[in-house]
Amino acid sequence: MDQQQARAWLATAVAEARAGLAEGGIPIGAALYGPDGTLLGRGHNLRVQNDDPSMHAETAAFQAAGRQRTYRGTTMVTTLSPCWYCSGLVRQFGIPRVVIGEAATFHGGHDWLAEHGVEIVLLDAPECVEMMRAFVKDNPALWNEDIGE
Amino acid sequence: MDQQQARAWLATAVAEARAGLAEGGIPIGAALYGPDGTLLGRGHNLRVQNDDPSMHAETAAFQAAGRQRTYRGTTMVTTLSPCWYCSGLVRQFGIPRVVIGEAATFHGGHDWLAEHGVEIVLLDAPECVEMMRAFVKDNPALWNEDIGE
């Protein structure tokens, strides 16, 4: 896909991550875009804010998009490589493309998604790496809790 | 694990599935049990009831259990073979065992979980097969929506 488009969409996910950080939460954000570029849903990790371990950024964006008859042509945009939980979401619902801010601080299931035909656009965005690196350094226990380690 | 124990735990998931069906929803239920047999959380699919595609039975039970520092020794019990989304949840959070009511009407990611060291207890429970088979027959579009097909 067009890199400029990918970066513009990533900005939505980054804004979500920053909103989560401002709330005292884990700074991971995501957005689900439709085939025509319509924003279907956006969200961020809510483990701390809602005491809800099920709301990762991607699942929050997926929930916010509401019921969709099909995910054909959609793109999941996330600030961080999706964990197995969120990678499973992408695979199950046939989301054909994932734009990822960075996979340097955490390497989730995106190689597995690529093996199963999902287009992966890995941006190596410095703003994502910096935000996540600082958070993990300051909150190692919280981060480990969020990824089940 | 002990089959009698597995069947007793499955009854909780079946009760959840039946509650979902009575609400007009998709009849899949789940429960998360702790290492000592404590019920940590239970839930059922909420796509129809809450217009929420993110709440599969397993994610609802996981959410209901709240934040846990570790999932060591826990068991996810579900009336139906977990889809990729829910299988990803199990793998990411290190839930070491999954009790499954049936995999005849839907074969999800439980073989993949077994390959990655998760203990799978497949019960072939007739009450689960019958409930799911009747539901899918009467509501094929809804069922396909729930599994992204």
Coordinates of C-alpha atoms in Angstrom, one line a residue:
Chain A
M1 CA 0.0 0.0 0.0
D2 CA 0.9 3.7 -0.3
Q3 CA 3.3 4.5 2.6
Q4 CA 1.9 8.0 3.0
Q5 CA -1.5 6.6 3.4
A6 CA -0.2 4.1 5.9
R7 CA 1.5 6.8 7.9
A8 CA -1.6 9.0 7.9
W9 CA -3.7 6.1 9.3
L10 CA -1.0 5.3 11.9
A11 CA -1.4 8.8 13.2
T12 CA -4.9 7.9 14.4
A13 CA -3.5 4.9 16.2
V14 CA -0.7 7.0 17.8
A15 CA -3.3 9.5 18.9
E16 CA -5.2 6.7 20.6
A17 CA -2.0 5.4 22.3
R18 CA -1.3 8.9 23.6
A19 CA -4.8 9.3 24.9
G20 CA -4.4 6.0 26.7
L21 CA -1.1 7.1 28.2
A22 CA -2.7 10.4 29.4
E23 CA -5.3 8.3 31.2
G24 CA -2.6 6.4 33.0
G25 CA -2.9 3.4 30.7
I26 CA -0.7 1.2 28.5
P27 CA 0.1 3.3 25.4
I28 CA -1.0 1.1 22.5
G29 CA -3.6 2.4 20.0
A30 CA -5.3 1.0 17.0
A31 CA -7.8 1.9 14.3
L32 CA -9.8 -0.2 11.8
Y33 CA -10.3 1.4 8.4
G34 CA -12.7 0.4 5.7
P35 CA -12.0 -0.4 2.1
D36 CA -12.8 3.2 1.0
G37 CA -10.6 4.7 3.8
T38 CA -13.5 5.3 6.2
L39 CA -12.6 5.1 9.8
L40 CA -14.7 2.2 11.2
G41 CA -13.5 2.2 14.8
R42 CA -10.6 3.3 16.9
G43 CA -9.5 2.5 20.4
H44 CA -6.7 1.9 22.9
N45 CA -5.7 -0.5 25.5
L46 CA -8.0 -0.3 28.6
R47 CA -6.4 -2.8 31.0
V48 CA -5.7 -0.1 33.6
Q49 CA -8.5 2.3 33.0
N50 CA -11.3 -0.2 33.0
D51 CA -9.6 -3.1 34.8
D52 CA -10.3 -4.9 31.6
P53 CA -7.7 -7.4 30.3
S54 CA -9.7 -8.2 27.2
M55 CA -9.4 -4.7 25.7
H56 CA -6.2 -4.5 23.8
A57 CA -5.9 -1.7 21.3
E58 CA -6.9 -3.8 18.4
T59 CA -9.9 -5.5 20.2
A60 CA -11.0 -2.0 21.3
A61 CA -11.0 -0.7 17.8
F62 CA -12.7 -3.8 16.5
Q63 CA -15.4 -3.4 19.2
A64 CA -15.8 0.2 18.4
A65 CA -16.4 -0.6 14.7
G66 CA -19.5 -2.6 15.8
R67 CA -20.9 -5.5 13.8
Q68 CA -19.7 -5.8 10.3
R69 CA -21.0 -8.3 7.8
T70 CA -17.5 -8.6 6.3
Y71 CA -14.0 -7.4 6.9
R72 CA -13.1 -7.7 3.2
G73 CA -10.8 -4.8 2.2
T74 CA -10.4 -3.5 5.8
T75 CA -7.1 -2.5 7.4
M76 CA -6.2 -2.9 11.1
V77 CA -3.7 -0.2 12.1
T78 CA -1.9 -0.6 15.3
T79 CA 1.0 1.2 17.0
L80 CA 2.6 -2.2 18.1
S81 CA 3.0 -5.6 16.5
P82 CA -0.2 -7.5 17.4
C83 CA 0.1 -10.1 20.2
W84 CA -1.3 -13.6 19.5
Y85 CA -4.7 -12.6 20.8
C86 CA -5.0 -9.7 18.4
S87 CA -3.3 -11.6 15.6
G88 CA -6.0 -14.3 16.1
L89 CA -8.6 -11.7 15.8
V90 CA -7.2 -10.5 12.5
R91 CA -7.0 -14.0 11.1
Q92 CA -10.4 -15.2 12.3
F93 CA -12.3 -12.2 10.8
G94 CA -10.4 -12.2 7.6
I95 CA -8.9 -8.7 8.0
P96 CA -6.6 -8.7 5.0
R97 CA -4.1 -6.0 6.0
V98 CA -2.3 -4.8 9.1
V99 CA -0.3 -1.6 9.4
I100 CA 2.1 -1.8 12.3
G101 CA 3.9 1.2 13.9
E102 CA 6.8 -0.9 15.3
A103 CA 7.8 -4.4 16.2
A104 CA 11.1 -3.5 17.9
T105 CA 9.9 -3.4 21.5
F106 CA 7.5 -6.4 21.0
H107 CA 7.4 -9.0 18.2
G108 CA 3.9 -10.5 18.2
G109 CA 2.2 -12.7 15.6
H110 CA 2.6 -10.7 12.4
D111 CA 4.9 -13.2 10.7
W112 CA 2.2 -15.8 11.2
L113 CA -0.4 -13.5 9.7
A114 CA 1.9 -12.9 6.7
E115 CA 2.2 -16.7 6.3
H116 CA -1.5 -16.9 6.2
G117 CA -1.8 -14.2 3.4
V118 CA -2.3 -11.1 5.5
E119 CA -0.5 -8.0 4.0
I120 CA 1.8 -6.6 6.7
V121 CA 3.0 -3.0 6.5
L122 CA 5.7 -2.5 9.1
L123 CA 6.5 1.2 9.4
D124 CA 9.3 1.3 12.1
A125 CA 7.9 4.6 13.3
P126 CA 10.3 6.2 15.8
E127 CA 7.4 7.9 17.8
C128 CA 5.9 4.4 18.5
V129 CA 9.2 2.9 19.5
E130 CA 10.0 5.8 21.9
M131 CA 6.6 5.8 23.5
M132 CA 6.6 2.0 24.1
R133 CA 10.3 1.8 25.2
A134 CA 9.8 4.5 27.8
F135 CA 6.6 2.9 29.0
V136 CA 8.1 -0.6 29.4
K137 CA 11.1 0.7 31.1
D138 CA 9.0 2.5 33.7
N139 CA 6.3 -0.1 34.1
P140 CA 7.7 -3.5 33.5
A141 CA 5.2 -5.4 35.7
L142 CA 2.2 -3.8 34.0
W143 CA 3.6 -4.5 30.6
N144 CA 4.3 -8.2 31.5
E145 CA 0.8 -8.5 32.8
D146 CA -0.6 -7.2 29.6
I147 CA 1.2 -9.8 27.5
G148 CA 0.8 -12.6 30.0
E149 CA 4.4 -12.9 31.0
Chain B
M1 CA -7.3 -34.3 33.7
D2 CA -10.2 -36.1 35.4
Q3 CA -13.1 -36.5 33.0
Q4 CA -15.7 -36.1 35.7
Q5 CA -14.1 -32.7 36.7
A6 CA -14.0 -31.6 33.1
R7 CA -17.7 -32.5 32.6
A8 CA -18.7 -30.7 35.8
W9 CA -16.8 -27.5 34.6
L10 CA -18.4 -27.9 31.1
A11 CA -21.8 -27.7 32.8
T12 CA -21.0 -24.0 33.7
A13 CA -20.2 -23.2 30.1
V14 CA -23.3 -25.0 28.9
A15 CA -25.4 -23.0 31.3
E16 CA -23.8 -19.8 29.9
A17 CA -24.6 -20.9 26.3
R18 CA -28.2 -21.6 27.2
A19 CA -28.5 -18.2 28.9
G20 CA -27.2 -16.6 25.7
L21 CA -29.7 -18.6 23.6
A22 CA -32.5 -17.5 25.9
E23 CA -31.5 -13.9 25.3
G24 CA -31.7 -14.4 21.5
G25 CA -27.9 -14.7 21.2
I26 CA -25.4 -17.2 19.8
P27 CA -25.3 -20.2 22.2
I28 CA -21.7 -20.4 23.0
G29 CA -20.6 -20.3 26.7
A30 CA -17.3 -20.4 28.5
A31 CA -15.8 -20.3 32.0
L32 CA -12.3 -19.7 33.3
Y33 CA -11.3 -21.8 36.3
G34 CA -8.3 -21.2 38.6
P35 CA -5.7 -23.8 39.6
D36 CA -7.6 -24.7 42.7
G37 CA -10.9 -25.1 40.9
T38 CA -12.2 -21.6 41.8
L39 CA -14.5 -20.2 39.1
L40 CA -12.7 -17.0 38.0
G41 CA -15.1 -15.8 35.4
R42 CA -17.9 -17.0 33.1
G43 CA -19.6 -15.6 30.1
H44 CA -21.2 -16.1 26.7
N45 CA -21.2 -14.7 23.2
L46 CA -22.7 -11.2 23.2
R47 CA -22.7 -10.3 19.5
V48 CA -26.5 -10.0 19.2
Q49 CA -27.3 -8.9 22.8
N50 CA -24.7 -6.0 23.0
D51 CA -24.1 -5.6 19.2
D52 CA -20.5 -6.5 20.3
P53 CA -18.5 -8.6 17.9
S54 CA -15.5 -8.7 20.3
M55 CA -17.3 -10.6 23.0
H56 CA -17.0 -14.3 22.1
A57 CA -17.7 -16.7 25.0
E58 CA -14.1 -17.1 25.9
T59 CA -13.3 -13.4 25.8
A60 CA -16.4 -12.7 27.9
A61 CA -15.2 -15.2 30.5
F62 CA -11.7 -13.8 30.4
Q63 CA -13.0 -10.3 30.8
A64 CA -15.3 -11.4 33.7
A65 CA -12.3 -12.8 35.5
G66 CA -10.7 -9.4 35.6
R67 CA -7.0 -8.7 35.8
Q68 CA -4.9 -11.7 36.8
R69 CA -1.2 -11.5 37.4
T70 CA -0.8 -14.9 35.9
Y71 CA -2.9 -17.6 34.2
R72 CA -0.6 -20.4 35.4
G73 CA -2.7 -23.4 36.2
T74 CA -5.9 -22.0 34.9
T75 CA -8.4 -23.8 32.6
M76 CA -10.5 -22.3 29.9
V77 CA -13.7 -24.3 29.4
T78 CA -15.8 -23.6 26.3
T79 CA -18.8 -25.3 24.7
L80 CA -17.2 -25.1 21.2
S81 CA -13.7 -25.4 19.7
P82 CA -12.1 -21.9 20.1
C83 CA -11.8 -19.8 17.0
W84 CA -8.5 -18.2 16.1
Y85 CA -9.3 -15.1 18.0
C86 CA -10.0 -17.1 21.2
S87 CA -7.2 -19.5 20.5
G88 CA -4.9 -16.5 20.3
L89 CA -6.1 -15.3 23.7
V90 CA -5.3 -18.7 25.2
R91 CA -1.8 -18.8 23.7
Q92 CA -0.9 -15.1 24.5
F93 CA -1.9 -15.3 28.2
G94 CA -0.4 -18.8 28.7
I95 CA -3.6 -20.5 29.7
P96 CA -2.3 -24.0 29.9
R97 CA -5.5 -26.1 29.5
V98 CA -8.7 -25.9 27.4
V99 CA -11.7 -28.1 28.0
I100 CA -13.9 -28.1 24.8
G101 CA -17.5 -29.3 24.6
E102 CA -17.4 -30.2 21.0
A103 CA -15.5 -29.6 17.7
A104 CA -17.9 -31.3 15.4
T105 CA -19.9 -28.2 14.3
F106 CA -16.8 -25.9 14.2
H107 CA -13.1 -26.8 14.2
G108 CA -11.1 -23.8 15.5
G109 CA -7.5 -23.5 16.6
H110 CA -7.3 -26.2 19.2
D111 CA -4.8 -28.3 17.2
W112 CA -2.5 -25.3 17.0
L113 CA -2.8 -24.8 20.7
A114 CA -1.9 -28.4 21.3
E115 CA 1.1 -28.0 19.1
H116 CA 2.2 -25.1 21.4
G117 CA 1.9 -27.2 24.5
V118 CA -1.7 -26.4 25.6
E119 CA -3.5 -29.4 27.1
I120 CA -6.7 -30.0 25.1
V121 CA -9.6 -32.0 26.6
L122 CA -12.2 -32.6 23.9
L123 CA -15.4 -34.0 25.4
D124 CA -17.7 -34.6 22.4
A125 CA -20.6 -33.6 24.5
P126 CA -23.9 -34.3 22.7
E127 CA -25.8 -31.4 24.4
C128 CA -23.2 -29.0 22.9
V129 CA -23.4 -30.5 19.4
E130 CA -27.2 -30.5 19.4
M131 CA -27.5 -26.9 20.6
M132 CA -24.9 -25.6 18.1
R133 CA -26.2 -27.7 15.2
A134 CA -29.8 -26.5 15.7
F135 CA -28.6 -22.9 16.0
V136 CA -26.4 -22.9 12.9
K137 CA -29.2 -24.6 10.9
D138 CA -31.7 -21.9 11.8
N139 CA -29.3 -18.9 11.8
P140 CA -26.6 -19.5 9.1
A141 CA -26.0 -15.8 8.4
L142 CA -25.6 -14.9 12.0
W143 CA -23.2 -17.8 12.6
N144 CA -21.1 -16.9 9.5
E145 CA -20.9 -13.3 10.7
D146 CA -19.6 -14.4 14.1
I147 CA -16.8 -16.4 12.6
G148 CA -16.0 -13.9 9.8
E149 CA -17.2 -16.0 6.9

